[in-house]
Amino acid sequence: MAEVVRTTCPYCGVGCGVLVTKEDDGSYTAQGDPDHPANLGRLCSKGSALVETLDDNARLLYPQMDGKRAFWDKALARVSSEFKYAIDTYGPDSVAFYVSGQLMTEAYYVANKLMKGYIGSANIDTNSRLCMASSVAGHKRAFGSDTVPGNYEDLELADMVVLVGSNLAWCHPVLYQRLTAAKRERGTHIVVVDPRKTATCDIADQHLALKSGTDVKLFNGLLSHMAELGSTDRGFAQAHTTGMDEALEAARFDAPDIRSVAEVCGLDTADVLDFYKTFRRTPKVVTVYSQGVNQSSRGTDKVNAIINCHLLTGRIGKPGCGPFSVTGQPNAMGGREVGGLANTLAAHMDFDDASIDRVRRFWNAPRMAQQPGLKAVDLFEAIHRGKIKALWVMATNPAVSMPDANRVRRALELCQFVAVSDCVAHNDTITYADVVLPTTTWGERDGTVTNSERRISRQRPFRDAPGEAREDWDIICDVAGRMGYGAAFSYETAGDIFQEHAELSAFENNGSRDFDLSGLMGQPYEFAPVQWPLRHRGGGGQERMFAEGGFYTPDRRARFLAVRYQQAVHQPDTAYPLVLNTGRVRDHWHTMTRTGLSARLGRHRAEPTVELHPGDAERYGLVDGSLAKLASPQGEAVLRVRVDDGQQPGSVFVPIHWNDTNSANAVVSRLVGAVTDPVSGQPESKHTPVSVSAYNAKWQALVVTRGLPVASDNGYWTQITGEGCVLIAVADSEDVADWLSWARDRVDGGDRDWLSYSDPAGGSHRFAALQNGMLQAAVFVSRHSDLPSLDWVQAQFALDALGDVERAGLLAGRAPGDAFDSGPMVCSCFSVGINDLRRAIADGTMLSVEAIGEALQAGTNCGSCKPEIQAVLDQELQKAEVNTLRQEVA
Ligand code: SF4
């Protein structure tokens, strides 16, 4: 009988349950776990494609030292001795860990214990600093603890949901599905507050396309408006809060009237008034916020401006009410729980004397850190100053994700010793490592993660790790042992670590701290998904918090914060006139080390893009599909242009996923400045002044190869996984003298029969490499954009041998007869491309998303693509209308 393993998705903070089945033929299938409260059986396009990413080809299989394979013993001895040498010579603060929301809670816990309790420094920070540090800081300022008050069900129980700086449809797709279903059933009023018109706007009753960074002004205006019209829950405010008068005074000063709010935010006064009225009159409101709020030089103030509105109205901790921060990473919350942030201690305790002493006693720690450590941006700056001598990067890629990535790369170069633990053989950070340690990944590892609603779930292994990969927690404990701390790190299993984590959460707690896992102490590790706090054995976790006050400040009252709108630190000027916003695309995750392995996911956005408004495109001489160069004082990128009228004039959007492993000049963090929020230390990734200009490519090429692609030094290239091949788009502003040599150099060597066609005058060159009649590589070069259909080219790689017709087609650069190309993928679950949709719509029979779903299945599995299907439908119908009008006029 097929074996089923219950685990969770490794991507976003929704934390969906996944059932993985090992089939009789040894393959795996995955489906949403109907019993997991986060997703109730749903998955998004990324989750649905999880088993396609179980590919060991790109894995790091063995430890490496100085670029060469090494024994575990030698590699770990080197890590421990380098760290010990730095600590003994320069002190504990000369070393640092940079860790990740991709780690299991257990690995996070031991990394934090080693650094803060045994090394004696707090220089451990996490890539969650880039994701939600402002929410943590905002929660702590308001609630006295980093507590998310509500849960996912609140999105279904609310009568109004406000989504601020959150493209829920793409970044938390299963929550979007739940909200869409709720809207269908009960007519939830949805407002999207976002400078961009994103896919999420598809279900919005109102889209407030405010100017980037003006959120504090908008919510101060709301606070002041509600207070003025008597919408205050006086009972709640008087019994459970302090600071309301000061916050109101600040809000009134900052936002004296709706007209001035609208002006600063770049909105219509009537729209702002509508929003305020609906918010004021709707008792059940949830305000969801995400990276658009957090990744800002005023991120913490934005969080508190939102929380203020919920405190004023007492809309917190009740069903269907509350401010709700949704996290990007699968275990950002677990990291917050163990103290993965440099400015927190452990189990939601801070660096106050009592907590330092409590944790010291619990850990029996010989050398407790006495103060917060360096936050991410400061940490890499400290390497530049020679303060950090040894760095251990775990499960993250700061060379791609940190702001001012060029400077971070120089820091990695300068650092005396860099260790990297990762599951992949190559990424941009590994390039700088002295020692690389292979780790297990999803499907192989054992542990827990916490999602955005405080729900702890298990990730369970269902396959063997390849090569010599080991669990992160096991590697960290091994190093700790070699540094002389073996007794404190002698865990047998991940479950042992979780037990200690639960015990620390309960230690001298007695209700004084929000994070409490008392109910899991002494219990089997095989527990079902559960929310914290869980104060009693056998009881359930607490679903919601703070409806009756009980905040974790000294007087147990929540704090209103008096905040005032301030502009983002850097504003556009004549040299850099546009604002760069960054974010995710629907089907990719982080730096694509996993999602990049799926051919289906790769086709949704096959190339790194810059999205800009049609007016800006015209102003800068750019057309859809052309190439553009983006520049900031920090760096440059070359990207494919997407003209999008959902983009605000004066701003551009670039995805975060591309890196030097799969593209040239497409790391957007190279442009982003290292400006941070003064409270949270979170970088401002959504407001960098940039310039844009055309990148004048003299030619474009499509290189398709069965083997490993060879790195290109051209001005633009990017690759995706295809069906049985790799697809590489290339362009350059320089001519090539010998095209056949260029083509041969782009693909794997070996004996090949080369077919070639060249038209130097027309600028077209085409080559095909065959082995025993089977296609190994194909290269198409053109001065124009007339490159062949990807579907057709990929189909040639599936043939055992090419006949005369196929060979002629490759040299002609097009399919014999009428080949149809599905185009960029819209529905990844059923491989329905934009051209499939256009053809179906042109037919005249499918004039709704539902009709398209019935005929093509598109949108009927995870539903993540429904907004895009609707957008294609609208565009095509608009085109058809214009054509009809034209015909009538003619
Ligand atoms: Fe994974 Fe998608 Fe669920 Fe996020 S919404 S956890 S990416 S299946």
mmCIF file with all atom_site columns, C-alpha atoms in Angstrom, residues 522-653:
data_model
loop_
_atom_site.group_PDB
_atom_site.id
_atom_site.type_symbol
_atom_site.label_atom_id
_atom_site.label_alt_id
_atom_site.label_comp_id
_atom_site.label_asym_id
_atom_site.label_entity_id
_atom_site.label_seq_id
_atom_site.pdbx_PDB_ins_code
_atom_site.Cartn_x
_atom_site.Cartn_y
_atom_site.Cartn_z
_atom_site.occupancy
_atom_site.B_iso_or_equiv
_atom_site.pdbx_formal_charge
_atom_site.auth_seq_id
_atom_site.auth_comp_id
_atom_site.auth_asym_id
_atom_site.auth_atom_id
_atom_site.pdbx_PDB_model_num
ATOM 1   C CA . GLY A 1 522 ? 6.666  15.647 27.805  1.00 0.00 ? 522 GLY A CA 1
ATOM 2   C CA . GLN A 1 523 ? 4.348  14.973 24.892  1.00 0.00 ? 523 GLN A CA 1
ATOM 3   C CA . PRO A 1 524 ? 5.180  12.876 21.832  1.00 0.00 ? 524 PRO A CA 1
ATOM 4   C CA . TYR A 1 525 ? 6.807  14.777 18.972  1.00 0.00 ? 525 TYR A CA 1
ATOM 5   C CA . GLU A 1 526 ? 4.045  13.444 16.735  1.00 0.00 ? 526 GLU A CA 1
ATOM 6   C CA . PHE A 1 527 ? 1.652  16.244 17.626  1.00 0.00 ? 527 PHE A CA 1
ATOM 7   C CA . ALA A 1 528 ? -0.950 17.683 15.243  1.00 0.00 ? 528 ALA A CA 1
ATOM 8   C CA . PRO A 1 529 ? -0.678 21.316 14.057  1.00 0.00 ? 529 PRO A CA 1
ATOM 9   C CA . VAL A 1 530 ? -1.351 23.536 17.057  1.00 0.00 ? 530 VAL A CA 1
ATOM 10  C CA . GLN A 1 531 ? -1.356 27.240 17.908  1.00 0.00 ? 531 GLN A CA 1
ATOM 11  C CA . TRP A 1 532 ? 0.583  28.781 20.744  1.00 0.00 ? 532 TRP A CA 1
ATOM 12  C CA . PRO A 1 533 ? 0.275  29.747 23.520  1.00 0.00 ? 533 PRO A CA 1
ATOM 13  C CA . LEU A 1 534 ? -0.539 26.248 24.680  1.00 0.00 ? 534 LEU A CA 1
ATOM 14  C CA . ARG A 1 535 ? -0.438 26.556 28.434  1.00 0.00 ? 535 ARG A CA 1
ATOM 15  C CA . HIS A 1 536 ? -1.992 23.260 29.502  1.00 0.00 ? 536 HIS A CA 1
ATOM 16  C CA . ARG A 1 537 ? -1.444 19.680 28.518  1.00 0.00 ? 537 ARG A CA 1
ATOM 17  C CA . GLY A 1 538 ? -4.384 18.218 26.662  1.00 0.00 ? 538 GLY A CA 1
ATOM 18  C CA . GLY A 1 539 ? -5.907 21.621 25.917  1.00 0.00 ? 539 GLY A CA 1
ATOM 19  C CA . GLY A 1 540 ? -5.898 23.332 22.535  1.00 0.00 ? 540 GLY A CA 1
ATOM 20  C CA . GLY A 1 541 ? -3.797 26.323 21.664  1.00 0.00 ? 541 GLY A CA 1
ATOM 21  C CA . GLN A 1 542 ? -5.178 29.820 22.063  1.00 0.00 ? 542 GLN A CA 1
ATOM 22  C CA . GLU A 1 543 ? -6.899 30.867 18.848  1.00 0.00 ? 543 GLU A CA 1
ATOM 23  C CA . ARG A 1 544 ? -6.990 34.598 19.470  1.00 0.00 ? 544 ARG A CA 1
ATOM 24  C CA . MET A 1 545 ? -5.401 36.993 21.923  1.00 0.00 ? 545 MET A CA 1
ATOM 25  C CA . PHE A 1 546 ? -6.091 40.364 23.546  1.00 0.00 ? 546 PHE A CA 1
ATOM 26  C CA . ALA A 1 547 ? -9.876 40.607 23.130  1.00 0.00 ? 547 ALA A CA 1
ATOM 27  C CA . GLU A 1 548 ? -9.959 41.158 26.896  1.00 0.00 ? 548 GLU A CA 1
ATOM 28  C CA . GLY A 1 549 ? -6.633 42.970 27.082  1.00 0.00 ? 549 GLY A CA 1
ATOM 29  C CA . GLY A 1 550 ? -3.903 41.090 28.913  1.00 0.00 ? 550 GLY A CA 1
ATOM 30  C CA . PHE A 1 551 ? -1.084 42.563 26.900  1.00 0.00 ? 551 PHE A CA 1
ATOM 31  C CA . TYR A 1 552 ? 2.515  41.772 27.825  1.00 0.00 ? 552 TYR A CA 1
ATOM 32  C CA . THR A 1 553 ? 3.594  45.257 28.856  1.00 0.00 ? 553 THR A CA 1
ATOM 33  C CA . PRO A 1 554 ? 4.446  45.838 32.545  1.00 0.00 ? 554 PRO A CA 1
ATOM 34  C CA . ASP A 1 555 ? 0.920  47.226 33.220  1.00 0.00 ? 555 ASP A CA 1
ATOM 35  C CA . ARG A 1 556 ? -0.695 44.670 30.840  1.00 0.00 ? 556 ARG A CA 1
ATOM 36  C CA . ARG A 1 557 ? -2.065 47.523 28.737  1.00 0.00 ? 557 ARG A CA 1
ATOM 37  C CA . ALA A 1 558 ? -1.469 47.996 25.013  1.00 0.00 ? 558 ALA A CA 1
ATOM 38  C CA . ARG A 1 559 ? 0.407  51.086 23.899  1.00 0.00 ? 559 ARG A CA 1
ATOM 39  C CA . PHE A 1 560 ? -0.905 53.513 21.323  1.00 0.00 ? 560 PHE A CA 1
ATOM 40  C CA . LEU A 1 561 ? 2.094  54.946 19.486  1.00 0.00 ? 561 LEU A CA 1
ATOM 41  C CA . ALA A 1 562 ? 2.183  58.593 18.482  1.00 0.00 ? 562 ALA A CA 1
ATOM 42  C CA . VAL A 1 563 ? 3.543  58.315 14.950  1.00 0.00 ? 563 VAL A CA 1
ATOM 43  C CA . ARG A 1 564 ? 3.895  60.883 12.212  1.00 0.00 ? 564 ARG A CA 1
ATOM 44  C CA . TYR A 1 565 ? 4.329  60.481 8.497   1.00 0.00 ? 565 TYR A CA 1
ATOM 45  C CA . GLN A 1 566 ? 7.862  60.965 7.271   1.00 0.00 ? 566 GLN A CA 1
ATOM 46  C CA . GLN A 1 567 ? 9.019  60.597 3.706   1.00 0.00 ? 567 GLN A CA 1
ATOM 47  C CA . ALA A 1 568 ? 11.180 57.652 2.740   1.00 0.00 ? 568 ALA A CA 1
ATOM 48  C CA . VAL A 1 569 ? 14.834 58.505 3.290   1.00 0.00 ? 569 VAL A CA 1
ATOM 49  C CA . HIS A 1 570 ? 15.785 58.700 -0.394  1.00 0.00 ? 570 HIS A CA 1
ATOM 50  C CA . GLN A 1 571 ? 13.573 60.458 -2.898  1.00 0.00 ? 571 GLN A CA 1
ATOM 51  C CA . PRO A 1 572 ? 13.787 60.436 -6.704  1.00 0.00 ? 572 PRO A CA 1
ATOM 52  C CA . ASP A 1 573 ? 15.757 63.260 -8.331  1.00 0.00 ? 573 ASP A CA 1
ATOM 53  C CA . THR A 1 574 ? 16.840 64.169 -11.844 1.00 0.00 ? 574 THR A CA 1
ATOM 54  C CA . ALA A 1 575 ? 19.596 61.547 -11.923 1.00 0.00 ? 575 ALA A CA 1
ATOM 55  C CA . TYR A 1 576 ? 17.381 58.783 -10.522 1.00 0.00 ? 576 TYR A CA 1
ATOM 56  C CA . PRO A 1 577 ? 13.822 59.839 -11.302 1.00 0.00 ? 577 PRO A CA 1
ATOM 57  C CA . LEU A 1 578 ? 11.914 56.604 -10.708 1.00 0.00 ? 578 LEU A CA 1
ATOM 58  C CA . VAL A 1 579 ? 11.120 54.612 -7.562  1.00 0.00 ? 579 VAL A CA 1
ATOM 59  C CA . LEU A 1 580 ? 12.129 50.955 -7.604  1.00 0.00 ? 580 LEU A CA 1
ATOM 60  C CA . ASN A 1 581 ? 9.785  48.531 -5.847  1.00 0.00 ? 581 ASN A CA 1
ATOM 61  C CA . THR A 1 582 ? 10.778 44.867 -5.444  1.00 0.00 ? 582 THR A CA 1
ATOM 62  C CA . GLY A 1 583 ? 8.817  41.717 -4.682  1.00 0.00 ? 583 GLY A CA 1
ATOM 63  C CA . ARG A 1 584 ? 7.892  38.181 -5.616  1.00 0.00 ? 584 ARG A CA 1
ATOM 64  C CA . VAL A 1 585 ? 6.291  36.642 -8.684  1.00 0.00 ? 585 VAL A CA 1
ATOM 65  C CA . ARG A 1 586 ? 3.603  34.004 -8.385  1.00 0.00 ? 586 ARG A CA 1
ATOM 66  C CA . ASP A 1 587 ? 5.504  30.827 -9.221  1.00 0.00 ? 587 ASP A CA 1
ATOM 67  C CA . HIS A 1 588 ? 8.950  31.421 -7.805  1.00 0.00 ? 588 HIS A CA 1
ATOM 68  C CA . TRP A 1 589 ? 10.386 31.320 -4.355  1.00 0.00 ? 589 TRP A CA 1
ATOM 69  C CA . HIS A 1 590 ? 13.428 33.255 -3.146  1.00 0.00 ? 590 HIS A CA 1
ATOM 70  C CA . THR A 1 591 ? 16.449 32.595 -5.380  1.00 0.00 ? 591 THR A CA 1
ATOM 71  C CA . MET A 1 592 ? 14.704 29.768 -7.279  1.00 0.00 ? 592 MET A CA 1
ATOM 72  C CA . THR A 1 593 ? 16.946 26.955 -6.079  1.00 0.00 ? 593 THR A CA 1
ATOM 73  C CA . ARG A 1 594 ? 13.815 24.800 -5.723  1.00 0.00 ? 594 ARG A CA 1
ATOM 74  C CA . THR A 1 595 ? 11.073 26.357 -7.902  1.00 0.00 ? 595 THR A CA 1
ATOM 75  C CA . GLY A 1 596 ? 13.626 26.816 -10.710 1.00 0.00 ? 596 GLY A CA 1
ATOM 76  C CA . LEU A 1 597 ? 13.719 23.023 -11.072 1.00 0.00 ? 597 LEU A CA 1
ATOM 77  C CA . SER A 1 598 ? 10.121 22.844 -12.286 1.00 0.00 ? 598 SER A CA 1
ATOM 78  C CA . ALA A 1 599 ? 9.576  23.425 -16.022 1.00 0.00 ? 599 ALA A CA 1
ATOM 79  C CA . ARG A 1 600 ? 5.945  24.370 -15.369 1.00 0.00 ? 600 ARG A CA 1
ATOM 80  C CA . LEU A 1 601 ? 6.771  27.001 -12.758 1.00 0.00 ? 601 LEU A CA 1
ATOM 81  C CA . GLY A 1 602 ? 9.585  28.470 -14.848 1.00 0.00 ? 602 GLY A CA 1
ATOM 82  C CA . ARG A 1 603 ? 7.295  29.338 -17.749 1.00 0.00 ? 603 ARG A CA 1
ATOM 83  C CA . HIS A 1 604 ? 5.081  31.757 -15.795 1.00 0.00 ? 604 HIS A CA 1
ATOM 84  C CA . ARG A 1 605 ? 7.798  34.420 -15.704 1.00 0.00 ? 605 ARG A CA 1
ATOM 85  C CA . ALA A 1 606 ? 10.649 33.005 -17.777 1.00 0.00 ? 606 ALA A CA 1
ATOM 86  C CA . GLU A 1 607 ? 12.873 36.080 -17.595 1.00 0.00 ? 607 GLU A CA 1
ATOM 87  C CA . PRO A 1 608 ? 13.797 38.788 -15.072 1.00 0.00 ? 608 PRO A CA 1
ATOM 88  C CA . THR A 1 609 ? 11.606 41.765 -15.815 1.00 0.00 ? 609 THR A CA 1
ATOM 89  C CA . VAL A 1 610 ? 11.159 45.406 -15.044 1.00 0.00 ? 610 VAL A CA 1
ATOM 90  C CA . GLU A 1 611 ? 7.517  46.431 -15.032 1.00 0.00 ? 611 GLU A CA 1
ATOM 91  C CA . LEU A 1 612 ? 6.697  50.026 -15.810 1.00 0.00 ? 612 LEU A CA 1
ATOM 92  C CA . HIS A 1 613 ? 3.769  52.220 -16.722 1.00 0.00 ? 613 HIS A CA 1
ATOM 93  C CA . PRO A 1 614 ? 3.040  52.752 -20.456 1.00 0.00 ? 614 PRO A CA 1
ATOM 94  C CA . GLY A 1 615 ? 3.728  56.489 -20.084 1.00 0.00 ? 615 GLY A CA 1
ATOM 95  C CA . ASP A 1 616 ? 7.155  55.854 -18.566 1.00 0.00 ? 616 ASP A CA 1
ATOM 96  C CA . ALA A 1 617 ? 7.895  53.235 -21.237 1.00 0.00 ? 617 ALA A CA 1
ATOM 97  C CA . GLU A 1 618 ? 7.188  55.813 -23.928 1.00 0.00 ? 618 GLU A CA 1
ATOM 98  C CA . ARG A 1 619 ? 9.203  58.483 -22.141 1.00 0.00 ? 619 ARG A CA 1
ATOM 99  C CA . TYR A 1 620 ? 12.270 56.269 -21.958 1.00 0.00 ? 620 TYR A CA 1
ATOM 100 C CA . GLY A 1 621 ? 11.925 54.711 -25.427 1.00 0.00 ? 621 GLY A CA 1
ATOM 101 C CA . LEU A 1 622 ? 11.013 51.224 -24.209 1.00 0.00 ? 622 LEU A CA 1
ATOM 102 C CA . VAL A 1 623 ? 8.489  48.775 -25.614 1.00 0.00 ? 623 VAL A CA 1
ATOM 103 C CA . ASP A 1 624 ? 7.069  45.602 -24.163 1.00 0.00 ? 624 ASP A CA 1
ATOM 104 C CA . GLY A 1 625 ? 9.591  42.763 -24.618 1.00 0.00 ? 625 GLY A CA 1
ATOM 105 C CA . SER A 1 626 ? 12.588 45.051 -25.189 1.00 0.00 ? 626 SER A CA 1
ATOM 106 C CA . LEU A 1 627 ? 15.516 45.209 -22.770 1.00 0.00 ? 627 LEU A CA 1
ATOM 107 C CA . ALA A 1 628 ? 16.186 47.989 -20.296 1.00 0.00 ? 628 ALA A CA 1
ATOM 108 C CA . LYS A 1 629 ? 19.084 48.979 -18.093 1.00 0.00 ? 629 LYS A CA 1
ATOM 109 C CA . LEU A 1 630 ? 18.190 50.019 -14.562 1.00 0.00 ? 630 LEU A CA 1
ATOM 110 C CA . ALA A 1 631 ? 20.730 51.923 -12.483 1.00 0.00 ? 631 ALA A CA 1
ATOM 111 C CA . SER A 1 632 ? 20.953 53.263 -8.948  1.00 0.00 ? 632 SER A CA 1
ATOM 112 C CA . PRO A 1 633 ? 23.907 54.718 -7.019  1.00 0.00 ? 633 PRO A CA 1
ATOM 113 C CA . GLN A 1 634 ? 24.539 51.157 -5.780  1.00 0.00 ? 634 GLN A CA 1
ATOM 114 C CA . GLY A 1 635 ? 24.443 49.097 -8.965  1.00 0.00 ? 635 GLY A CA 1
ATOM 115 C CA . GLU A 1 636 ? 22.860 48.140 -12.280 1.00 0.00 ? 636 GLU A CA 1
ATOM 116 C CA . ALA A 1 637 ? 20.678 45.484 -13.863 1.00 0.00 ? 637 ALA A CA 1
ATOM 117 C CA . VAL A 1 638 ? 19.571 44.542 -17.386 1.00 0.00 ? 638 VAL A CA 1
ATOM 118 C CA . LEU A 1 639 ? 15.989 43.320 -17.532 1.00 0.00 ? 639 LEU A CA 1
ATOM 119 C CA . ARG A 1 640 ? 13.175 42.457 -19.941 1.00 0.00 ? 640 ARG A CA 1
ATOM 120 C CA . VAL A 1 641 ? 10.545 45.188 -20.152 1.00 0.00 ? 641 VAL A CA 1
ATOM 121 C CA . ARG A 1 642 ? 6.931  44.500 -19.213 1.00 0.00 ? 642 ARG A CA 1
ATOM 122 C CA . VAL A 1 643 ? 4.681  47.437 -19.879 1.00 0.00 ? 643 VAL A CA 1
ATOM 123 C CA . ASP A 1 644 ? 1.898  47.331 -17.331 1.00 0.00 ? 644 ASP A CA 1
ATOM 124 C CA . ASP A 1 645 ? -0.750 49.959 -16.718 1.00 0.00 ? 645 ASP A CA 1
ATOM 125 C CA . GLY A 1 646 ? -1.131 48.592 -13.179 1.00 0.00 ? 646 GLY A CA 1
ATOM 126 C CA . GLN A 1 647 ? 2.209  50.166 -12.423 1.00 0.00 ? 647 GLN A CA 1
ATOM 127 C CA . GLN A 1 648 ? 2.108  53.708 -11.074 1.00 0.00 ? 648 GLN A CA 1
ATOM 128 C CA . PRO A 1 649 ? 3.715  56.388 -13.273 1.00 0.00 ? 649 PRO A CA 1
ATOM 129 C CA . GLY A 1 650 ? 7.138  57.121 -11.844 1.00 0.00 ? 650 GLY A CA 1
ATOM 130 C CA . SER A 1 651 ? 7.686  53.712 -10.301 1.00 0.00 ? 651 SER A CA 1
ATOM 131 C CA . VAL A 1 652 ? 9.030  50.388 -11.531 1.00 0.00 ? 652 VAL A CA 1
ATOM 132 C CA . PHE A 1 653 ? 8.759  46.871 -10.157 1.00 0.00 ? 653 PHE A CA 1
#
